[in-house]
Amino acid sequence: MRTDRILFAGGLAAATAATGCHRAPKTADRPLNIVYIMTDDHTAQMMSCYDRRYASTPHLDRLAAEGVRFTNSFVANSLSGPSRACMLTGKHSHRNGYTDNTTCPAFDGSQQTFPKLLQEAGYETALVGKWHLGSLPTGFDYWEIVPGQGDYYNPDFIRQSGDTVRNAGYLTRIVTDKSIEWLEHGRDRSKPFCLLVHHKALHRNWMADTCHLALYEDRTFELPATFFDDYAGRPAAAAQEMSIASDHDMDPIYDLKMWRPDRESRLKATYEAFVGRMDPAQRAAWDRFYGPIVDEFYRRNPQGRERAEWKFTRYMRDYLKTLRSLDDEVGRLTDYLRDAGLLENTLVVYTSDQGFYMGEHGWFDKRFMYEESMRTPLVMRLPEGFDRRGDIDEMVQNIDYAPTFLELAGVPVPDDIQGRSLVPLLRGERPDEWREALYYHFYEYPAEHMVKRHYGVRTDRWKLIRFYDDIDWWELYDLENDPEELHNLYGKPEYADRQREMTEELIRLQRQYADTLALRLNGSAAAAK
Ligand code: SGN
Ligand code: CA
């Protein structure tokens, strides 16, 4: 690997020569900037450029309309910390060491990450918002992060000085304010920059800004066809604790704000801590809005199917209200970049740390390798010189961001990075040997939501999953004929050849990525079937 510093007077062109694979865009005399916006739990079903049923996200859609939309974008491990570690390192979880949010105390910040490599190459690097990796950020000239999951209202921020400071206001706005402040006044303008704007929104429990509380109250939403799934043939799906219908899993008080002094729940105290952060005006607006809904809920006290549907409606409305701030704030940041004359020379990326269930299979949350949570939205507004527009259909994964940013910056991609640079796709090339299969491995069990450990492989049409640990269970899906993944074909004689091919592909990827734990686990009798 080449680690020497690249000088930016003609740096991009120099790097082109060094790597031999970088056709310099029009702006070759100016290195490109990167603004990497990532949200939390924002799923493609709730982004109108992907799905028009529920949400309207004009500012996000505009990024896609002015750039590209990835139609097959996936994560390697559908959970916040692990997903962030994959994107920082360009490596699968078993290689970056951050496999889950509960047993991993801290991301090892001494390892190679793309911000560090950009910084070494002369970039100014910054991070604002959610980090969620236990340790403090490394590789950034400037950072300001929320502790853990952060708070929507009057959030604390940890600063580089080590101080924790409370900021008045609503988090999604504050993250944008701080980002713009750094772009305007904080950075060294003689250098290209890479800014990570990482929002807490739309993480549970979907607390909207007071100015958006009244929105969408007239909206109802068609239930997903699989809302009342019976999980036949899928014991791990049956064992999860992420059901909207269950008051244990989706708590009416905590998740849906149905707080009343005489009602108790597992998460009531957590909710009280959240609203306890509000100032009197915020709290008054909050209570004014939710008060009548709370009264009506306990008066009617819906049960069974009616209760599940009522919960789904409230969940969807709260999620949409919270999304409204996010879309507006992405618009505000993009406008700033345009007004400051930065947009033409900047790659703007928008993605989420994973997808999310909006009632499919009856669920909220993520974790599973099933489509809704393995997928993640990904759009990019491209800098001048990249003429690709519209959809990119190749399968891409969050381990690809690091090599993409490095190649765009003219920094050689180290050999141990497992992702692939998306730059050829952004240039409109159609590499014949693009990857044909994706690898996935989820580890957080036993833990909240009780999704069992599993790994698997996905091609454009087929998906093979193996759940392990306190279960040994395989699933095979035909995504073309069964996009909702309801019919487990594993073990059916007519699919024996397909099953063998997919098992071979799984082992091939585990070898390629050196997932030694999984390879060892494959040694069980089940794998040999
Ligand atoms: C919290 C949430 C969970 C969520 C995890 C992981 N519970 O623990 O619902 O699955 O985060 O989310 S809560 O009671 O704290 O809201 S992640 O996106 O950060 O991985
Ligand atoms: Ca998340």
mmCIF file with all atom_site columns, N, CA and C in Angstrom, residues 66 117 220 393 405-406 412 456:
data_model
loop_
_atom_site.group_PDB
_atom_site.id
_atom_site.type_symbol
_atom_site.label_atom_id
_atom_site.label_alt_id
_atom_site.label_comp_id
_atom_site.label_asym_id
_atom_site.label_entity_id
_atom_site.label_seq_id
_atom_site.pdbx_PDB_ins_code
_atom_site.Cartn_x
_atom_site.Cartn_y
_atom_site.Cartn_z
_atom_site.occupancy
_atom_site.B_iso_or_equiv
_atom_site.pdbx_formal_charge
_atom_site.auth_seq_id
_atom_site.auth_comp_id
_atom_site.auth_asym_id
_atom_site.auth_atom_id
_atom_site.pdbx_PDB_model_num
ATOM 1  N N  . GLU A 1 66  ? -30.683 14.581  -9.464  1.00 0.00 ? 66  GLU A N  1
ATOM 2  C CA . GLU A 1 66  ? -29.514 15.269  -10.010 1.00 0.00 ? 66  GLU A CA 1
ATOM 3  C C  . GLU A 1 66  ? -28.290 14.345  -10.078 1.00 0.00 ? 66  GLU A C  1
ATOM 4  N N  . LEU A 1 117 ? -7.120  7.654   6.142   1.00 0.00 ? 117 LEU A N  1
ATOM 5  C CA . LEU A 1 117 ? -6.368  7.639   4.883   1.00 0.00 ? 117 LEU A CA 1
ATOM 6  C C  . LEU A 1 117 ? -6.562  8.941   4.122   1.00 0.00 ? 117 LEU A C  1
ATOM 7  N N  . THR A 1 220 ? -53.905 7.621   6.635   1.00 0.00 ? 220 THR A N  1
ATOM 8  C CA . THR A 1 220 ? -53.936 6.213   7.040   1.00 0.00 ? 220 THR A CA 1
ATOM 9  C C  . THR A 1 220 ? -53.097 5.454   6.021   1.00 0.00 ? 220 THR A C  1
ATOM 10 N N  . ASP A 1 393 ? -27.995 -0.451  -11.032 1.00 0.00 ? 393 ASP A N  1
ATOM 11 C CA . ASP A 1 393 ? -28.661 -1.668  -10.549 1.00 0.00 ? 393 ASP A CA 1
ATOM 12 C C  . ASP A 1 393 ? -27.707 -2.721  -9.990  1.00 0.00 ? 393 ASP A C  1
ATOM 13 N N  . PHE A 1 405 ? -14.670 6.404   -1.732  1.00 0.00 ? 405 PHE A N  1
ATOM 14 C CA . PHE A 1 405 ? -14.196 7.732   -1.326  1.00 0.00 ? 405 PHE A CA 1
ATOM 15 C C  . PHE A 1 405 ? -12.692 7.858   -1.576  1.00 0.00 ? 405 PHE A C  1
ATOM 16 N N  . LEU A 1 406 ? -11.981 6.775   -1.286  1.00 0.00 ? 406 LEU A N  1
ATOM 17 C CA . LEU A 1 406 ? -10.521 6.819   -1.491  1.00 0.00 ? 406 LEU A CA 1
ATOM 18 C C  . LEU A 1 406 ? -10.196 7.004   -2.961  1.00 0.00 ? 406 LEU A C  1
ATOM 19 N N  . PRO A 1 412 ? -4.743  5.651   -3.135  1.00 0.00 ? 412 PRO A N  1
ATOM 20 C CA . PRO A 1 412 ? -4.735  4.219   -3.457  1.00 0.00 ? 412 PRO A CA 1
ATOM 21 C C  . PRO A 1 412 ? -5.526  3.408   -2.426  1.00 0.00 ? 412 PRO A C  1
ATOM 22 N N  . GLY A 1 456 ? -25.313 -15.461 5.607   1.00 0.00 ? 456 GLY A N  1
ATOM 23 C CA . GLY A 1 456 ? -25.906 -15.928 4.360   1.00 0.00 ? 456 GLY A CA 1
ATOM 24 C C  . GLY A 1 456 ? -25.340 -15.235 3.151   1.00 0.00 ? 456 GLY A C  1
#
